[in-house]
Amino acid sequence: MNTTQLFLGVIFSSIGLGYFLYGKKQKMTVPFLAGLVLMVFPYFIESSILLGTIGIALSALPYFLRF
């Protein structure tokens, strides 16, 4: 694991924690699940480019899907 992957993992996990807490408090499914996935997925992705791409897509998902 290099520094870029560590930094991206911390950033996306922090965003995920925010979405997770927001979704839990508001009882909204999409932010809750997106937050959960954002907190877990950096452990399984080796590529920095793939990590950034998936992280940005998951971070934008609750904005476009409102359930």
Coordinates of N, CA and C in Angstrom, one line a residue:
M1 N 0.9 -1.2 0.0 CA 0.0 0.0 0.0 C 0.9 1.2 0.0
N2 N 0.6 2.1 -0.9 CA 1.4 3.4 -0.9 C 0.6 4.5 -0.3
T3 N 1.3 5.7 -0.3 CA 0.7 6.9 0.4 C -0.6 7.3 -0.3
T4 N -0.6 7.3 -1.6 CA -1.8 7.7 -2.3 C -3.0 6.9 -1.9
Q5 N -2.9 5.6 -1.9 CA -4.0 4.7 -1.5 C -4.4 4.9 -0.1
L6 N -3.5 5.1 0.8 CA -3.8 5.4 2.2 C -4.6 6.7 2.3
F7 N -4.1 7.7 1.7 CA -4.8 9.0 1.7 C -6.2 8.9 1.1
L8 N -6.4 8.3 0.0 CA -7.7 8.1 -0.6 C -8.6 7.3 0.3
G9 N -8.0 6.3 0.9 CA -8.8 5.4 1.8 C -9.4 6.2 3.0
V10 N -8.5 7.1 3.5 CA -9.0 7.9 4.7 C -10.0 8.9 4.2
I11 N -9.8 9.5 3.1 CA -10.8 10.5 2.6 C -12.2 9.9 2.3
F12 N -12.2 8.8 1.6 CA -13.4 8.2 1.2 C -14.1 7.5 2.4
S13 N -13.3 7.0 3.3 CA -13.9 6.4 4.6 C -14.5 7.5 5.4
S14 N -13.9 8.7 5.4 CA -14.5 9.8 6.2 C -15.8 10.3 5.5
I15 N -15.8 10.4 4.2 CA -17.1 10.7 3.5 C -18.1 9.6 3.8
G16 N -17.7 8.4 3.8 CA -18.6 7.3 4.0 C -19.2 7.3 5.4
L17 N -18.4 7.7 6.4 CA -18.9 7.8 7.8 C -20.0 8.9 7.9
G18 N -19.8 10.0 7.2 CA -20.8 11.0 7.2 C -22.1 10.6 6.5
Y19 N -22.0 9.9 5.4 CA -23.2 9.4 4.7 C -23.8 8.3 5.6
F20 N -23.1 7.5 6.2 CA -23.6 6.4 7.1 C -24.4 7.0 8.2
L21 N -23.8 8.0 8.9 CA -24.5 8.6 10.0 C -25.8 9.4 9.6
Y22 N -25.7 10.1 8.5 CA -26.8 10.8 7.9 C -27.9 9.9 7.5
G23 N -27.6 8.8 6.8 CA -28.6 7.8 6.4 C -29.3 7.1 7.6
K24 N -28.5 6.8 8.6 CA -29.0 6.2 9.8 C -30.0 7.1 10.5
K25 N -29.6 8.4 10.7 CA -30.4 9.3 11.4 C -31.7 9.7 10.7
Q26 N -31.6 9.9 9.3 CA -32.7 10.2 8.5 C -33.6 9.1 8.0
K27 N -33.1 7.8 8.3 CA -33.7 6.6 7.9 C -33.8 6.6 6.3
M28 N -32.7 6.9 5.7 CA -32.6 6.9 4.2 C -31.7 5.8 3.8
T29 N -32.2 4.9 2.9 CA -31.4 3.7 2.5 C -30.2 4.0 1.6
V30 N -30.3 4.9 0.6 CA -29.2 5.1 -0.3 C -28.0 5.7 0.4
P31 N -28.1 6.8 1.2 CA -26.9 7.3 1.9 C -26.3 6.3 2.9
F32 N -27.2 5.6 3.6 CA -26.8 4.6 4.5 C -25.9 3.5 3.9
L33 N -26.4 2.9 2.8 CA -25.6 1.9 2.1 C -24.4 2.4 1.4
A34 N -24.5 3.6 0.8 CA -23.3 4.2 0.2 C -22.2 4.5 1.2
G35 N -22.6 5.0 2.4 CA -21.6 5.2 3.4 C -21.0 3.9 3.9
L36 N -21.8 2.9 4.0 CA -21.2 1.6 4.4 C -20.2 1.1 3.4
V37 N -20.6 1.1 2.1 CA -19.7 0.7 1.1 C -18.4 1.6 1.0
L38 N -18.6 2.9 1.1 CA -17.4 3.8 1.1 C -16.5 3.5 2.3
M39 N -16.9 3.1 3.4 CA -16.0 2.8 4.5 C -15.3 1.4 4.3
V40 N -15.9 0.5 3.6 CA -15.3 -0.8 3.5 C -14.5 -1.0 2.2
F41 N -14.9 -0.5 1.1 CA -14.2 -0.8 -0.2 C -12.8 -0.5 -0.3
P42 N -12.2 0.5 0.4 CA -10.8 0.8 0.2 C -9.9 -0.4 0.7
Y43 N -10.4 -1.3 1.5 CA -9.6 -2.4 1.9 C -9.4 -3.4 0.8
F44 N -10.2 -3.4 -0.2 CA -10.2 -4.5 -1.2 C -9.7 -4.0 -2.6
I45 N -9.4 -2.7 -2.7 CA -9.0 -2.2 -4.0 C -7.5 -1.9 -4.0
E46 N -6.7 -2.4 -4.9 CA -5.3 -2.2 -5.0 C -4.8 -1.0 -5.8
S47 N -5.6 -0.7 -6.8 CA -5.2 0.4 -7.8 C -5.7 1.7 -7.3
S48 N -4.8 2.7 -7.3 CA -5.1 4.1 -6.9 C -6.1 4.7 -7.8
I49 N -6.0 4.5 -9.1 CA -6.9 5.0 -10.1 C -8.3 4.4 -9.9
L50 N -8.4 3.1 -9.7 CA -9.7 2.5 -9.5 C -10.3 2.9 -8.1
L51 N -9.5 3.1 -7.1 CA -9.9 3.5 -5.8 C -10.5 4.9 -5.9
G52 N -9.9 5.8 -6.7 CA -10.4 7.2 -6.8 C -11.7 7.2 -7.7
T53 N -11.7 6.4 -8.7 CA -12.9 6.4 -9.6 C -14.1 5.8 -8.9
I54 N -14.0 4.7 -8.2 CA -15.1 4.1 -7.4 C -15.5 5.0 -6.3
G55 N -14.5 5.6 -5.6 CA -14.9 6.5 -4.5 C -15.6 7.7 -4.9
I56 N -15.3 8.3 -6.0 CA -16.0 9.5 -6.5 C -17.4 9.1 -7.0
A57 N -17.5 8.0 -7.6 CA -18.8 7.5 -8.1 C -19.7 7.2 -6.9
L58 N -19.2 6.6 -5.9 CA -20.0 6.3 -4.7 C -20.4 7.5 -3.9
S59 N -19.5 8.5 -3.9 CA -19.7 9.7 -3.2 C -20.8 10.5 -3.8
A60 N -20.9 10.4 -5.2 CA -21.9 11.2 -5.9 C -23.3 10.5 -6.0
L61 N -23.3 9.2 -5.7 CA -24.5 8.4 -5.8 C -25.7 8.9 -5.0
P62 N -25.5 9.2 -3.7 CA -26.7 9.7 -3.0 C -27.2 11.0 -3.5
Y63 N -26.5 11.8 -4.2 CA -27.0 13.1 -4.7 C -27.9 12.8 -5.9
F64 N -27.6 11.8 -6.7 CA -28.5 11.5 -7.8 C -29.6 10.5 -7.5
L65 N -29.5 9.7 -6.6 CA -30.5 8.7 -6.2 C -31.1 9.2 -4.8
R66 N -32.3 9.5 -4.8 CA -33.0 10.0 -3.6 C -34.2 9.1 -3.3
F67 N -34.0 8.1 -2.4 CA -35.0 7.2 -2.0 C -35.3 7.4 -0.5

